[in-house]
Each structure stands twice: as C-alpha cells, then as structure tokens.
mmCIF file of C-alpha atoms in Angstrom:
data_model
loop_
_atom_site.group_PDB
_atom_site.id
_atom_site.type_symbol
_atom_site.label_atom_id
_atom_site.label_comp_id
_atom_site.label_asym_id
_atom_site.label_seq_id
_atom_site.Cartn_x
_atom_site.Cartn_y
_atom_site.Cartn_z
ATOM 1 C CA MET A 1 -76.939 26.701 101.484
ATOM 2 C CA ASN A 2 -77.925 24.738 104.562
ATOM 3 C CA TRP A 3 -79.646 21.337 104.499
ATOM 4 C CA ASN A 4 -83.118 22.836 105.040
ATOM 5 C CA GLN A 5 -82.717 24.940 101.931
ATOM 6 C CA HIS A 6 -81.420 21.967 99.931
ATOM 7 C CA ALA A 7 -84.405 19.892 101.147
ATOM 8 C CA LEU A 8 -86.835 22.611 100.049
ATOM 9 C CA VAL A 9 -85.190 22.824 96.618
ATOM 10 C CA CYS A 10 -85.334 19.011 96.336
ATOM 11 C CA LEU A 11 -89.043 19.016 97.245
ATOM 12 C CA PHE A 12 -89.804 21.616 94.579
ATOM 13 C CA LEU A 13 -87.730 19.701 92.015
ATOM 14 C CA ALA A 14 -89.471 16.421 92.906
ATOM 15 C CA ILE A 15 -92.914 17.993 92.417
ATOM 16 C CA PHE A 16 -91.805 19.372 89.059
ATOM 17 C CA GLY A 17 -90.274 15.993 88.199
ATOM 18 C CA ALA A 18 -93.538 14.183 89.005
ATOM 19 C CA ALA A 19 -95.369 16.487 86.592
ATOM 20 C CA VAL A 20 -92.756 15.698 83.938
ATOM 21 C CA GLY A 21 -93.221 11.998 84.794
ATOM 22 C CA SER A 22 -96.911 12.361 84.029
ATOM 23 C CA PHE A 23 -95.962 13.790 80.634
ATOM 24 C CA VAL A 24 -93.534 10.876 80.119
ATOM 25 C CA ASN A 25 -96.508 8.526 80.592
ATOM 26 C CA VAL A 26 -98.424 10.480 77.947
ATOM 27 C CA CYS A 27 -95.454 10.217 75.559
ATOM 28 C CA VAL A 28 -95.027 6.476 76.136
ATOM 29 C CA TYR A 29 -98.713 5.854 75.408
ATOM 30 C CA ARG A 30 -99.233 8.259 72.500
ATOM 31 C CA ILE A 31 -95.990 8.449 70.490
ATOM 32 C CA PRO A 32 -96.059 4.814 69.269
ATOM 33 C CA LYS A 33 -99.693 5.285 68.206
ATOM 34 C CA GLY A 34 -98.948 8.502 66.317
ATOM 35 C CA LEU A 35 -101.303 10.501 68.546
ATOM 36 C CA SER A 36 -100.963 14.150 69.536
ATOM 37 C CA LEU A 37 -99.179 14.721 72.832
ATOM 38 C CA PHE A 38 -101.471 17.608 73.749
ATOM 39 C CA ARG A 39 -104.988 16.884 72.474
ATOM 40 C CA PRO A 40 -107.356 15.358 73.439
ATOM 41 C CA ARG A 41 -107.144 15.299 77.223
ATOM 42 C CA SER A 42 -106.335 12.003 78.933
ATOM 43 C CA ARG A 43 -109.196 9.483 78.904
ATOM 44 C CA CYS A 44 -109.979 6.089 80.350
ATOM 45 C CA PRO A 45 -109.197 3.537 77.604
ATOM 46 C CA LEU A 46 -112.338 1.529 78.479
ATOM 47 C CA CYS A 47 -115.170 4.023 79.100
ATOM 48 C CA ARG A 48 -113.489 6.925 77.188
ATOM 49 C CA GLN A 49 -114.405 9.412 79.948
ATOM 50 C CA PRO A 50 -111.911 12.293 80.222
ATOM 51 C CA VAL A 51 -109.771 12.169 83.359
ATOM 52 C CA ALA A 52 -110.759 15.026 85.678
ATOM 53 C CA LEU A 53 -108.004 17.500 86.526
ATOM 54 C CA ARG A 54 -108.200 16.556 90.212
ATOM 55 C CA ASP A 55 -107.606 12.894 89.258
ATOM 56 C CA ASN A 56 -104.672 13.775 87.010
ATOM 57 C CA VAL A 57 -102.385 14.964 89.827
ATOM 58 C CA PRO A 58 -99.206 12.877 89.550
ATOM 59 C CA ILE A 59 -98.979 9.970 92.016
ATOM 60 C CA LEU A 60 -101.671 11.365 94.358
ATOM 61 C CA GLY A 61 -104.456 11.049 91.780
ATOM 62 C CA TRP A 62 -103.765 7.334 91.350
ATOM 63 C CA LEU A 63 -103.577 6.798 95.121
ATOM 64 C CA LEU A 64 -106.810 8.696 95.823
ATOM 65 C CA LEU A 65 -108.618 6.700 93.122
ATOM 66 C CA ARG A 66 -107.101 3.496 94.525
ATOM 67 C CA GLY A 67 -105.774 2.685 91.069
ATOM 68 C CA ARG A 68 -109.175 2.675 89.349
ATOM 69 C CA CYS A 69 -111.050 4.861 86.867
ATOM 70 C CA ARG A 70 -113.508 7.153 88.634
ATOM 71 C CA SER A 71 -116.232 6.425 86.044
ATOM 72 C CA CYS A 72 -116.063 2.714 85.214
ATOM 73 C CA ARG A 73 -113.794 1.443 88.045
ATOM 74 C CA MET A 74 -111.435 -0.231 85.543
ATOM 75 C CA PRO A 75 -107.982 -0.783 87.106
ATOM 76 C CA ILE A 76 -105.309 1.739 86.134
ATOM 77 C CA SER A 77 -101.835 0.252 85.788
ATOM 78 C CA VAL A 78 -99.472 0.792 88.718
ATOM 79 C CA ARG A 79 -96.891 1.733 86.109
ATOM 80 C CA TYR A 80 -98.315 5.269 85.882
ATOM 81 C CA PRO A 81 -97.465 6.343 89.449
ATOM 82 C CA LEU A 82 -94.209 4.350 89.357
ATOM 83 C CA VAL A 83 -93.004 6.238 86.280
ATOM 84 C CA GLU A 84 -94.073 9.533 87.866
ATOM 85 C CA ALA A 85 -92.222 8.662 91.090
ATOM 86 C CA LEU A 86 -89.060 7.565 89.273
ATOM 87 C CA VAL A 87 -88.942 10.710 87.157
ATOM 88 C CA ALA A 88 -89.716 12.766 90.283
ATOM 89 C CA MET A 89 -86.538 11.365 91.865
ATOM 90 C CA ILE A 90 -84.259 12.059 88.889
ATOM 91 C CA LEU A 91 -84.175 15.856 89.177
ATOM 92 C CA PRO A 92 -83.421 16.089 92.937
ATOM 93 C CA VAL A 93 -80.715 13.420 92.572
ATOM 94 C CA LEU A 94 -79.132 15.331 89.687
ATOM 95 C CA TYR A 95 -79.349 18.540 91.733
ATOM 96 C CA LEU A 96 -77.655 16.943 94.742
ATOM 97 C CA LEU A 97 -74.956 15.392 92.570
ATOM 98 C CA GLU A 98 -74.359 18.634 90.710
ATOM 99 C CA SER A 99 -74.250 20.762 93.862
ATOM 100 C CA SER A 100 -72.267 18.452 96.152
ATOM 101 C CA CYS A 101 -70.005 16.354 93.935
ATOM 102 C CA SER A 102 -68.675 19.126 91.780
ATOM 103 C CA VAL A 103 -64.889 19.549 91.799
ATOM 104 C CA THR A 104 -65.353 23.273 91.364
ATOM 105 C CA ASP A 105 -67.975 25.579 92.779
ATOM 106 C CA PRO A 106 -71.275 24.421 91.214
ATOM 107 C CA LEU A 107 -72.321 28.032 90.735
ATOM 108 C CA GLU A 108 -69.090 28.909 88.941
ATOM 109 C CA GLY A 109 -70.278 30.540 85.776
ATOM 110 C CA GLY A 110 -73.425 31.745 87.513
ATOM 111 C CA LEU A 111 -76.777 30.389 88.557
ATOM 112 C CA ALA A 112 -78.063 30.374 84.982
ATOM 113 C CA ALA A 113 -75.250 28.045 83.870
ATOM 114 C CA PHE A 114 -75.999 25.730 86.816
ATOM 115 C CA VAL A 115 -79.705 25.594 85.929
ATOM 116 C CA VAL A 116 -78.958 24.983 82.236
ATOM 117 C CA ARG A 117 -76.598 22.101 83.116
ATOM 118 C CA LEU A 118 -79.095 20.633 85.581
ATOM 119 C CA PHE A 119 -82.091 20.772 83.255
ATOM 120 C CA GLY A 120 -80.018 19.674 80.257
ATOM 121 C CA ARG A 121 -79.045 16.519 82.118
ATOM 122 C CA PHE A 122 -82.640 16.055 83.290
ATOM 123 C CA LEU A 123 -83.910 16.374 79.709
ATOM 124 C CA LEU A 124 -81.345 13.831 78.540
ATOM 125 C CA ALA A 125 -82.204 11.379 81.348
ATOM 126 C CA THR A 126 -85.979 11.639 80.883
ATOM 127 C CA SER A 127 -85.693 11.363 77.093
ATOM 128 C CA PHE A 128 -83.652 8.190 77.480
ATOM 129 C CA PHE A 129 -86.103 6.835 80.082
ATOM 130 C CA THR A 130 -89.046 7.579 77.762
ATOM 131 C CA ALA A 131 -87.341 5.821 74.843
ATOM 132 C CA VAL A 132 -86.599 2.772 77.013
ATOM 133 C CA LEU A 133 -90.237 2.549 78.149
ATOM 134 C CA ILE A 134 -91.496 2.835 74.563
ATOM 135 C CA GLY A 135 -89.071 0.088 73.551
ATOM 136 C CA LEU A 136 -90.188 -2.152 76.418
ATOM 137 C CA ASP A 137 -93.843 -1.637 75.464
ATOM 138 C CA ARG A 138 -93.116 -2.460 71.831
ATOM 139 C CA ARG A 139 -91.191 -5.573 72.834
ATOM 140 C CA ALA A 140 -93.999 -6.671 75.178
ATOM 141 C CA ARG A 141 -96.542 -6.312 72.352
ATOM 142 C CA VAL A 142 -94.385 -8.304 69.930
ATOM 143 C CA CYS A 143 -93.732 -11.092 72.461
ATOM 144 C CA GLN A 144 -97.345 -11.499 73.600
ATOM 145 C CA PRO A 145 -99.012 -14.604 72.203
ATOM 146 C CA GLN A 146 -101.941 -13.639 70.027
ATOM 147 C CA ALA A 147 -105.038 -15.786 69.621
ATOM 148 C CA GLU A 148 -105.905 -16.333 65.987
ATOM 149 C CA VAL A 149 -109.513 -16.757 64.986
ATOM 150 C CA THR A 150 -109.681 -19.114 62.013
ATOM 151 C CA GLY A 151 -113.406 -19.170 61.426
ATOM 152 C CA HIS A 152 -113.634 -22.908 62.135
ATOM 153 C CA GLY A 153 -114.898 -22.573 65.687
ATOM 154 C CA ASP A 154 -111.469 -22.961 67.261
ATOM 155 C CA VAL A 155 -109.493 -20.156 68.791
#
C-alpha cells in the first residue's frame, strides 16, 4: 500500500475511533451509576433535554456548540471531546504499528487475522482506558471536600 492509501485507512479508523470514544464517555458516566448503556438517549444533566443527533457527533458536536448545551447553555466538560479525540487516535496508531513494525508480513495469515489482531488490541486498549477514567472519576468524587449541613445555620 502507498502512503495515500494508509492515510485514507487511518482517516476511516480515526472516525470509527471517535465514535467509540463517544461510547467510552457514555460508559464512564453510566457504568458507575448502574445505568443502561443504551437507553435513554444522552441528555443534558441540568435541563434534561435529550441531545439532538446532530449535536452528538463526536468532537464536532462539542465544537459547533462551543462546549455548551443547546437548550440551557450549561457548559459541557472539555473532557468529552478530549476522550473522543484520544480514542480516535488509538486505532490508527495501532494500525500503523501493526502494519509497519511487524517482523513478518502483517497480512501473513490473511486480512481477517490482521483485522482480528488490530481490533482485539483496540478493544483491550479502550477497555483499559475506560476503566482508568472510571477510577479517576471515583477517586475525584472521594477526594472532593463535601459541605455538611448540620441544621444549626452553619455550613
């Protein structure tokens, strides 16, 4: 394959990776709360309005909305597009490593074996990344100082 073909494959893999990154964000938010990963659709945590499909496009949706909810204008964390961008980079990097750094022909064993190896490694990397983000969120919640209301007028 020439570099143009590799670049096209990397672009396709990055777009797919960004979509997976969006799902990683869903997992990080919902798994610790025991919520379904598939229902209901994504909503603004403040105004509870469902996120429109056009606003749910990985990375671009956040940029077009300037990091705010379309309905209530509440800021949306920059972490969402960052996670999507990081996961979008994982798959093309794995592809380039697998296709260029292999001691043997990367397609030895056939294209199907190459794809299985590539996506197996991608699944492992994104699962680990998701677990790390969930752990960081849990740690951040535990370490945050909490105000205690005592009922005596002091907070």
